[in-house]
CSV table of C-alpha atoms and ligand atoms in Angstrom, one decimal:
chain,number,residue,atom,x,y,z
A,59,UNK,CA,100.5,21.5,-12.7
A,60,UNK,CA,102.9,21.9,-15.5
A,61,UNK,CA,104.2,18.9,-17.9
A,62,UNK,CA,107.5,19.0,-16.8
A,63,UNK,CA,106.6,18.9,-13.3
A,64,UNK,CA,105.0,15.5,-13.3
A,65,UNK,CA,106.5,12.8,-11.8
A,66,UNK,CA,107.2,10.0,-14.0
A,67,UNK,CA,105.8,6.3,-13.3
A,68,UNK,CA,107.0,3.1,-14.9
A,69,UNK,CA,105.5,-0.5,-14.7
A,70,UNK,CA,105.7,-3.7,-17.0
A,71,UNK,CA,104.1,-6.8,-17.3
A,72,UNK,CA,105.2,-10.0,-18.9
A,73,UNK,CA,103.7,-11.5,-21.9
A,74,UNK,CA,104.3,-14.9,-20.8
A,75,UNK,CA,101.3,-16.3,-21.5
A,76,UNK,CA,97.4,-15.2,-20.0
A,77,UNK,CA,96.5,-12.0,-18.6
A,78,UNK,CA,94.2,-12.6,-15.6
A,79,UNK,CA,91.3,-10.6,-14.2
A,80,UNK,CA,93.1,-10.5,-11.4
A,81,UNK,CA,96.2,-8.6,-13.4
A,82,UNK,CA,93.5,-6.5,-14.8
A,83,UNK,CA,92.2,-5.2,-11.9
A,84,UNK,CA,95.5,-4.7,-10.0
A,85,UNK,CA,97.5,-3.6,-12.6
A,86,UNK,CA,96.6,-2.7,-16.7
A,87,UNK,CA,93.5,-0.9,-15.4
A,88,UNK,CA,95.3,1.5,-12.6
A,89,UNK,CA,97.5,2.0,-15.3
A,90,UNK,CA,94.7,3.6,-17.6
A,91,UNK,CA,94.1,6.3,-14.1
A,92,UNK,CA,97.5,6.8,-13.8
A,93,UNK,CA,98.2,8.3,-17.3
A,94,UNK,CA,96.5,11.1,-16.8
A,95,UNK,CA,98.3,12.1,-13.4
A,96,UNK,CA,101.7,11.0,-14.1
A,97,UNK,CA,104.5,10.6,-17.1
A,98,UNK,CA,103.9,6.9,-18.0
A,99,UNK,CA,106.5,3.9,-19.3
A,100,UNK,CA,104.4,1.0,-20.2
A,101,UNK,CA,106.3,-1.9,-21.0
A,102,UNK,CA,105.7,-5.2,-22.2
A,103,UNK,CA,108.5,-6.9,-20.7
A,104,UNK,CA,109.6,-9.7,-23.2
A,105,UNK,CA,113.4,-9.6,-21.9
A,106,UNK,CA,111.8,-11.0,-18.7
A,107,UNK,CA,109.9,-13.8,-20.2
A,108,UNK,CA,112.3,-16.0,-21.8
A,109,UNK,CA,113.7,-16.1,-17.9
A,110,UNK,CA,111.8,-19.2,-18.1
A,111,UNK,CA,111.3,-21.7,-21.2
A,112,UNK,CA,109.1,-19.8,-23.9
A,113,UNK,CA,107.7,-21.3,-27.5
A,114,UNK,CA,109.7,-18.8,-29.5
A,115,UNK,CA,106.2,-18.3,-31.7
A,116,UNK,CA,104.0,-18.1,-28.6
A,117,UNK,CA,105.8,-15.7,-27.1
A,118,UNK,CA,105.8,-13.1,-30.4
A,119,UNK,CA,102.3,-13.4,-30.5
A,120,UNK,CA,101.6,-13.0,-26.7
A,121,UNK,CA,103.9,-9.9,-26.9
A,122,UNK,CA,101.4,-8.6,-29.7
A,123,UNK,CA,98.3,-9.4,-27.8
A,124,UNK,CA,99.4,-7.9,-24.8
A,125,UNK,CA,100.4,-4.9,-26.3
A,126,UNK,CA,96.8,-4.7,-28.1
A,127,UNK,CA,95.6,-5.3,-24.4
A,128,UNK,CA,97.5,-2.7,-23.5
A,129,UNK,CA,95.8,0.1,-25.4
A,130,UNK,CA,92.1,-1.8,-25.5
A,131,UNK,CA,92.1,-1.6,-21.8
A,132,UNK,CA,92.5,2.5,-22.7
A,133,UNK,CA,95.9,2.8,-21.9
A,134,UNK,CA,96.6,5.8,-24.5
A,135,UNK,CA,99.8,6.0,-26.9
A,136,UNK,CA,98.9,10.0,-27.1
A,137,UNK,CA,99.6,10.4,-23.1
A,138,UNK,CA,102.0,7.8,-22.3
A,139,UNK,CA,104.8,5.7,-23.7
A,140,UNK,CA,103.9,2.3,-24.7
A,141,UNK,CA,106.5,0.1,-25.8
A,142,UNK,CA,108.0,-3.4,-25.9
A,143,UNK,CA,110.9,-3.8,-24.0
A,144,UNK,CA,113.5,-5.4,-26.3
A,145,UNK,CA,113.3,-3.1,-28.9
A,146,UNK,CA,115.2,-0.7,-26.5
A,147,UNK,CA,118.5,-2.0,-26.3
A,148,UNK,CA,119.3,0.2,-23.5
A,149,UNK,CA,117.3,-2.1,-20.6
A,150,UNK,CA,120.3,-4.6,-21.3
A,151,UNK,CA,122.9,-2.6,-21.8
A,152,UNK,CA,122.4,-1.0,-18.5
A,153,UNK,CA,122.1,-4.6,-16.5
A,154,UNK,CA,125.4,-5.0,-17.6
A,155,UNK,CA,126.7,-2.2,-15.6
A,156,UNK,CA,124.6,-2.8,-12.6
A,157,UNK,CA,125.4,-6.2,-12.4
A,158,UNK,CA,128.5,-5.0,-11.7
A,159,UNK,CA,127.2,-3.4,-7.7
A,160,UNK,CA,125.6,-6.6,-7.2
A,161,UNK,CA,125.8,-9.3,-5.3
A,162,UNK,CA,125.4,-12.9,-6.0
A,163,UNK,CA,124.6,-13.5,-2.8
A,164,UNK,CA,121.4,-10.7,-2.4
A,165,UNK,CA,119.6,-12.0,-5.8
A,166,UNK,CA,119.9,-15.9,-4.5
A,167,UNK,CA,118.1,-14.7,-1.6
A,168,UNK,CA,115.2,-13.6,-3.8
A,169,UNK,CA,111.9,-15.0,-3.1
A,170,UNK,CA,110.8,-15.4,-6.8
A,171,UNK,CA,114.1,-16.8,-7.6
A,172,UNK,CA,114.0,-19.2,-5.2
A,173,UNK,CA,110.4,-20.6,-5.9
A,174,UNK,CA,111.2,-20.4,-9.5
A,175,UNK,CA,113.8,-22.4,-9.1
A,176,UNK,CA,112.3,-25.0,-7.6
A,177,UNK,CA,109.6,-24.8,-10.0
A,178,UNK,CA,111.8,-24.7,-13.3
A,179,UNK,CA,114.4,-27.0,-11.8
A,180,UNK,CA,115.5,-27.8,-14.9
A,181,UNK,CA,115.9,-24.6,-15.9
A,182,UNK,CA,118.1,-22.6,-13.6
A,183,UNK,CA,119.5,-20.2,-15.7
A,184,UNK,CA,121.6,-16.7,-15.0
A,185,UNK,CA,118.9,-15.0,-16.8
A,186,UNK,CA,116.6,-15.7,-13.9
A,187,UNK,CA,118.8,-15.3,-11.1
A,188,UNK,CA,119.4,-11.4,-12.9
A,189,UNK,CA,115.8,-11.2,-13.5
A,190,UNK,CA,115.5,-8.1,-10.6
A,191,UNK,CA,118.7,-6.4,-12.0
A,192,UNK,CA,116.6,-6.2,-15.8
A,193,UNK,CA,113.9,-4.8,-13.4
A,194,UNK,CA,115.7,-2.5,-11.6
A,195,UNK,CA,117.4,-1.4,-15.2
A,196,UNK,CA,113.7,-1.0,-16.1
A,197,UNK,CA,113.1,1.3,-13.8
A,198,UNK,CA,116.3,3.5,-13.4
A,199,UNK,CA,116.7,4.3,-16.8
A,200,UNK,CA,113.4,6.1,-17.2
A,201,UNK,CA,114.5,8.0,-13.6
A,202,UNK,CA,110.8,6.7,-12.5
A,203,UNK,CA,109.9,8.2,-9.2
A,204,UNK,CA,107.1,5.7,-9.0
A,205,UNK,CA,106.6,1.6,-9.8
A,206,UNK,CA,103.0,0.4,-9.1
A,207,UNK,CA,103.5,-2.9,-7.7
A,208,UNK,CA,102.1,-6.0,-6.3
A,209,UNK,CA,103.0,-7.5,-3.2
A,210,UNK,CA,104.8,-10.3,-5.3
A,211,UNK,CA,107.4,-7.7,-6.8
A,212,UNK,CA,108.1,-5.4,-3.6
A,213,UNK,CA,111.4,-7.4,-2.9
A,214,UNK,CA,112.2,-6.4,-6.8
A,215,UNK,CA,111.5,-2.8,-6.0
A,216,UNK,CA,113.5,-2.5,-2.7
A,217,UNK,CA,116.4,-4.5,-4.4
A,218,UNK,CA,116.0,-1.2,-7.3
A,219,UNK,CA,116.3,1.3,-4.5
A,220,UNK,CA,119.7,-0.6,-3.2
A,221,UNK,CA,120.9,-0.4,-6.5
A,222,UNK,CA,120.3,2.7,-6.9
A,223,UNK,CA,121.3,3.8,-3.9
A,224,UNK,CA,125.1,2.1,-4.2
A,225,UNK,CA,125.4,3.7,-7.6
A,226,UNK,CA,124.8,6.7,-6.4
A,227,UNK,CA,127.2,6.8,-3.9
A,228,UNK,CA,130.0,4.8,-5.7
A,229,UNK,CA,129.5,7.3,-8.4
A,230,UNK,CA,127.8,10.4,-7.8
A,231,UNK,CA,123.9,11.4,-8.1
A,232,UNK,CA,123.0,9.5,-11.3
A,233,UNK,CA,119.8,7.4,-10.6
A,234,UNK,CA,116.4,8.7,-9.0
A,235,UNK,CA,115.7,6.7,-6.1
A,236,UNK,CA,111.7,5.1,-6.6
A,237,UNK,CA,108.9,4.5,-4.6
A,238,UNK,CA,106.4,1.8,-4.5
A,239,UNK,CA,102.9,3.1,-5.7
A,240,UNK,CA,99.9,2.0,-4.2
A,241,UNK,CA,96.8,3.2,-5.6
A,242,UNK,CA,94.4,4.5,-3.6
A,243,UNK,CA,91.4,2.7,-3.0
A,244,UNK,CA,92.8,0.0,-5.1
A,245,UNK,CA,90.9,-2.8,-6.3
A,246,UNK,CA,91.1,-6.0,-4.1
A,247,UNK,CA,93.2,-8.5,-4.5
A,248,UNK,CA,91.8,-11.2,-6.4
A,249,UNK,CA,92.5,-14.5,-5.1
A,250,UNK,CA,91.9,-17.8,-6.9
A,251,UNK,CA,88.4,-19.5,-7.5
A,252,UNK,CA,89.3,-22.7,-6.1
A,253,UNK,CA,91.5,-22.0,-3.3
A,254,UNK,CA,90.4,-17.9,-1.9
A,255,UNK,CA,93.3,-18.1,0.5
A,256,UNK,CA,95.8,-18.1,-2.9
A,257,UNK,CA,96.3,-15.4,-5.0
A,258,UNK,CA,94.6,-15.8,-8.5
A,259,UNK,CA,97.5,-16.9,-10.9
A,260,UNK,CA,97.8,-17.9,-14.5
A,261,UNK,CA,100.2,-20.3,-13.8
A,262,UNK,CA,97.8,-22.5,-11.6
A,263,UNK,CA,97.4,-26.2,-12.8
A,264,UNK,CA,93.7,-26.2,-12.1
A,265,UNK,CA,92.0,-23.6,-15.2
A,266,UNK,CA,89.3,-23.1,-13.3
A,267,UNK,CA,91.2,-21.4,-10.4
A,268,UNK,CA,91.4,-18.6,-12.8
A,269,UNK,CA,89.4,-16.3,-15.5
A,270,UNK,CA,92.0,-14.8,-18.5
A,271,UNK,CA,91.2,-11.7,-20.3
A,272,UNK,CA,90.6,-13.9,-23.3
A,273,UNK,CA,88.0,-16.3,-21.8
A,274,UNK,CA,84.6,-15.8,-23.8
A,275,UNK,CA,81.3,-15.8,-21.8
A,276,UNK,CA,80.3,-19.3,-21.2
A,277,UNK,CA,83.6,-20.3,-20.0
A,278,UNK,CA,83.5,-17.5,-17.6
A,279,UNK,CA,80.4,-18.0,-16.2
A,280,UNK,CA,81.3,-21.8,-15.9
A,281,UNK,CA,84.1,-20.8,-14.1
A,282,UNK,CA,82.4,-19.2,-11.9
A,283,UNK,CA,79.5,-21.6,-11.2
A,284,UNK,CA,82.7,-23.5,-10.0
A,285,UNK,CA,84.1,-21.2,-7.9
A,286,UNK,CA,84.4,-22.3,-4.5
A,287,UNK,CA,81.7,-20.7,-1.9
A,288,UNK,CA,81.8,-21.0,1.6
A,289,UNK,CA,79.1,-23.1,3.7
A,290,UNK,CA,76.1,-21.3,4.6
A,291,UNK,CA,74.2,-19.7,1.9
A,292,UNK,CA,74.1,-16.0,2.6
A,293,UNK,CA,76.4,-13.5,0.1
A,294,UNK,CA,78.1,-11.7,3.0
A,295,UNK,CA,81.5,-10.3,2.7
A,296,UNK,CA,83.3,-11.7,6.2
A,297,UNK,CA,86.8,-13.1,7.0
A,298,UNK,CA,85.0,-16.8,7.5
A,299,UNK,CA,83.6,-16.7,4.1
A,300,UNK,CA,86.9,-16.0,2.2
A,301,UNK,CA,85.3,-17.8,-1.1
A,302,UNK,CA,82.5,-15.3,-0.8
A,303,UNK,CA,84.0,-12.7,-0.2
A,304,UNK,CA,86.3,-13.3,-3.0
A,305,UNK,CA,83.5,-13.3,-5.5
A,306,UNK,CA,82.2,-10.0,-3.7
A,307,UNK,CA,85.3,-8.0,-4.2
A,308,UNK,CA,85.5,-9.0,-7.7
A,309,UNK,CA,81.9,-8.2,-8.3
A,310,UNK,CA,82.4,-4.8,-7.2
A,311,UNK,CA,85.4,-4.4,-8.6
A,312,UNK,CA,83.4,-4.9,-11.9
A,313,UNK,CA,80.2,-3.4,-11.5
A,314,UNK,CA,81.8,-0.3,-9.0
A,315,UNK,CA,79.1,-1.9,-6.0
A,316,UNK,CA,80.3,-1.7,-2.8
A,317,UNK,CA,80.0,-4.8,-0.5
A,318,UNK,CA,76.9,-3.5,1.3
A,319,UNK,CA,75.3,-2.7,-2.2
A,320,UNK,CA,75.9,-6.2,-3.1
A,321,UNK,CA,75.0,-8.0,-0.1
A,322,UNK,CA,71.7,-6.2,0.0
A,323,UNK,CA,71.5,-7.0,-4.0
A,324,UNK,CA,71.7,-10.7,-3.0
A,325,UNK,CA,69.6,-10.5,0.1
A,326,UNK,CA,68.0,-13.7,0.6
A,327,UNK,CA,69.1,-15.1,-2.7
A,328,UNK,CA,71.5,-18.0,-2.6
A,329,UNK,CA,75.0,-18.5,-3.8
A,330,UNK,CA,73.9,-20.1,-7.1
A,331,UNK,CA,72.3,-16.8,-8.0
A,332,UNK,CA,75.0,-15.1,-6.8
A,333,UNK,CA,77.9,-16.5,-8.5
A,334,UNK,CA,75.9,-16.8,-12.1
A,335,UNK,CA,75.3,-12.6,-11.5
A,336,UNK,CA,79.5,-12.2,-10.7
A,337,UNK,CA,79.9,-14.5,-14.0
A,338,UNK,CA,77.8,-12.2,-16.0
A,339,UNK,CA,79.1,-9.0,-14.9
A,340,UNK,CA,82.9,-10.1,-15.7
A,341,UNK,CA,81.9,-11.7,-19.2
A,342,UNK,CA,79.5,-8.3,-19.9
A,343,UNK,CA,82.6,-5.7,-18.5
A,344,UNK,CA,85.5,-7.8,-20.8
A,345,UNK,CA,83.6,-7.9,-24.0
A,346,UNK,CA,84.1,-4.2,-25.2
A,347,UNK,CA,87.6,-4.9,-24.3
A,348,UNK,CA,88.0,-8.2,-26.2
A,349,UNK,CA,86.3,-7.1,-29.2
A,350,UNK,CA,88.8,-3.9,-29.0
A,351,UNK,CA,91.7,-6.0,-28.8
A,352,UNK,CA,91.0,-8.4,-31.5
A,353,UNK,CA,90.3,-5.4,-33.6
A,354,UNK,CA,93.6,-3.4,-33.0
A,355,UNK,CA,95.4,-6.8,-33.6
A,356,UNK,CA,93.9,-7.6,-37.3
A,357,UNK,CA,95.4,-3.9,-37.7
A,358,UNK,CA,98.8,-4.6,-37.3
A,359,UNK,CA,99.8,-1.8,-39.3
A,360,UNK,CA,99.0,0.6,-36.6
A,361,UNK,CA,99.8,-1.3,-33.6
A,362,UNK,CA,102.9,-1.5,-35.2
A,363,UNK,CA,103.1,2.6,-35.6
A,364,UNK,CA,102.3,2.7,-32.0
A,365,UNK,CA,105.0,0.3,-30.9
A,366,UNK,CA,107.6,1.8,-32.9
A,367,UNK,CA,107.1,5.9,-31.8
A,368,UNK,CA,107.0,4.5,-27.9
A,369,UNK,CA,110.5,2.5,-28.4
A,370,UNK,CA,111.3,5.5,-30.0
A,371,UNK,CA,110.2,8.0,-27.3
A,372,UNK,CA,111.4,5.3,-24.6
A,373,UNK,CA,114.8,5.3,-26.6
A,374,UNK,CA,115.3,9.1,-26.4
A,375,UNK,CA,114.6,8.9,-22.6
A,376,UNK,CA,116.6,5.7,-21.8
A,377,UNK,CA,119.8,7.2,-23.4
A,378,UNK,CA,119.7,10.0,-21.7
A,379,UNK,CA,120.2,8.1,-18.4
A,380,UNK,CA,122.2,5.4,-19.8
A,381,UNK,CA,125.0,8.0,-21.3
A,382,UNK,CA,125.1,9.7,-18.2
A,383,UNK,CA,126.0,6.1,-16.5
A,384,UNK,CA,128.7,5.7,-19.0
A,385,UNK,CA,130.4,8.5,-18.8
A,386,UNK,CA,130.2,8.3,-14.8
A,387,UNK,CA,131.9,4.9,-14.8
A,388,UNK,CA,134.7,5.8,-17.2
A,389,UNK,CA,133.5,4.6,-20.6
A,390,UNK,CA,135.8,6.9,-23.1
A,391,UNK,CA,132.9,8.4,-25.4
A,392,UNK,CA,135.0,8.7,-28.4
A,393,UNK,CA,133.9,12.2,-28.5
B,1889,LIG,N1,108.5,-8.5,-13.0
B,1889,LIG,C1,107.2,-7.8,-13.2
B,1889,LIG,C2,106.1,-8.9,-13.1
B,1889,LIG,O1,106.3,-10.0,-13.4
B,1889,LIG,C3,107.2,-7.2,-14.6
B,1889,LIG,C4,108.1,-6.1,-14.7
B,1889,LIG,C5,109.3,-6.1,-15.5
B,1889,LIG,C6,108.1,-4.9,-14.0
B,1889,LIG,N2,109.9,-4.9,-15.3
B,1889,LIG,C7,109.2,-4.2,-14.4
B,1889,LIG,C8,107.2,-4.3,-13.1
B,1889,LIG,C9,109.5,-2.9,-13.9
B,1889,LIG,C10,107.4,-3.0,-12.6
B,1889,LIG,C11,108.6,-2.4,-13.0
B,1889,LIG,O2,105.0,-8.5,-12.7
């Protein structure tokens, strides 16, 4: 397949605070196979973070780490375009203009906006009510055929494809219209340690619900020593033994055993054994990368080279589709 003929894929992730395992497996590491089938945008999406209340200091250097995560995880600057996404002033300017075909009414209606309001009550701002126009803005601007998404941001990606949609017609063919991408054989959902019929999340208030990218090897295997099993004692993957089951699909999600592999691995052996093996495979499988992203960030001189060619490349490609909006709503050029 030629270059040009590639369809192009964008995704971001938020650098508000720890990445999970679980964003690891379901996201930054599809988006490592991705790059070589597809034209990438990988964006850390700082615009979206200060949607809710941010440590201005915090968030600079969870932008940085993220990024470093980024390209330790593999993601490579040579194939795709990695960048952060307010150094490309077009993502705003372009939610200014799309604000303008949407309703109120369809982004109170949002799920995320809804529990986040409730959960930043204090915080209500128009920022996060506009949160899924920045997304869409993402997207559109980079004419992305494809978004890899979780089921938590499918209401954000069919609210894009409205958007995109009513531009197009008010205005004339201007925006690609994009798909949701789900990876084949994807890696399971990860759900949380203490409660396996939530998904695993950062933002829980018990720690040990959850194992960050940055957690070194006792605290993951003491996390998982924690983890809640299921009564019985056999490791068998089954809808009854959701706790199980959860430690078995992220066991072969980081070793690359399937379930029979690893129920016949544990034959006989109780969950104690189990869950100290599933500890030791995480902590062995994130070590190359931690030591890889604590390297790239004490050279900041090159992360910073990367940064700036993909806000750059992203720049070059943004415009393009931002001009084109311009001129088709009646902006005079000056030309
Ligand atoms: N909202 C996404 C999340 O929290 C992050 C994101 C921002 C994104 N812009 C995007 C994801 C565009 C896909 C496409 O996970």
């Amino acid at each position: 397949m030629g270059e040009e003929e590639k369809k192009i894929l964008f995704s971001a992730v938020q650098p508000s605070g720890a990445v999970t395992i679980g964003n690891y497996i379901g996201a930054i590491r599809n988006f490592v196979k991705l790059q070589e089938e597809y034209d990438c945008f990988y964006a850390v999406a700082d615009l979206h973070a200060i949607t809710v209340r941010q440590e201005p200091a915090v968030l600079r250097k969870n932008t940085l780490a993220l990024a470093a995560l980024f390209l330790a995880c593999g993601i490579d600057p040579e194939k795709c375009v990695v960048f952060i996404q307010s150094h490309v002033p077009a993502h705003c300017e372009l939610t200014w203009v799309l604000n303008t075909v949407t309703y109120p009414g369809e982004l109170s209606r949002m799920t995320q906006f809804k529990d986040k309001s409730a959960k930043h009550a204090e915080n209500v701002n128009m920022g996060l009510m506009d949160y899924p126009v920045l997304m869409a803005s993402d997207i559109l601007l980079y004419q992305a055929a494809l978004v890899p998404v979780g089921a938590d941001q499918k209401q954000h990606l069919e609210i894009t494809r409205d958007l995109a949609v009513r531009f197009n017609n008010r205005y004339g063919q201007t925006f690609t219209v994009p798909e949701p991408y789900i990876p084949k054989g994807s890696g399971a959902k990860i759900m949380s340690l203490a409660d396996p019929s939530k998904k695993m999340s950062k933002s829980d208030d018990n720690p040990n619900a959850f194992v960050t990218m940055s957690d070194d090897k006792d605290t993951i295997i003491r996390k998982f020593k924690r983890a809640i099993t299921d009564s019985g004692n056999e490791v068998r993957f089954s809808e009854d033994k959701p706790g199980v089951s959860n430690l078995i699909a992220i066991y072969g999600a980081f070793t690359g055993k399937t379930v029979s592999e690893t129920e016949k691995e544990f034959e006989g052996r109780g969950y104690g054994d189990f869950k100290l093996a599933v500890g030791e495979a995480v902590a062995d499988a994130l070590a190359p990368v931690q030591a890889e992203q604590a390297r790239l960030l004490k050279d900041k001189e090159y992360l910073n080279s990367v940064l700036k060619r993909g806000a750059e490349s992203a720049f070059r490609a943004a415009r393009r589709t931002l001009s084109k909006v311009y001129r088709k709503v009646g902006f005079y050029s000056g030309e």
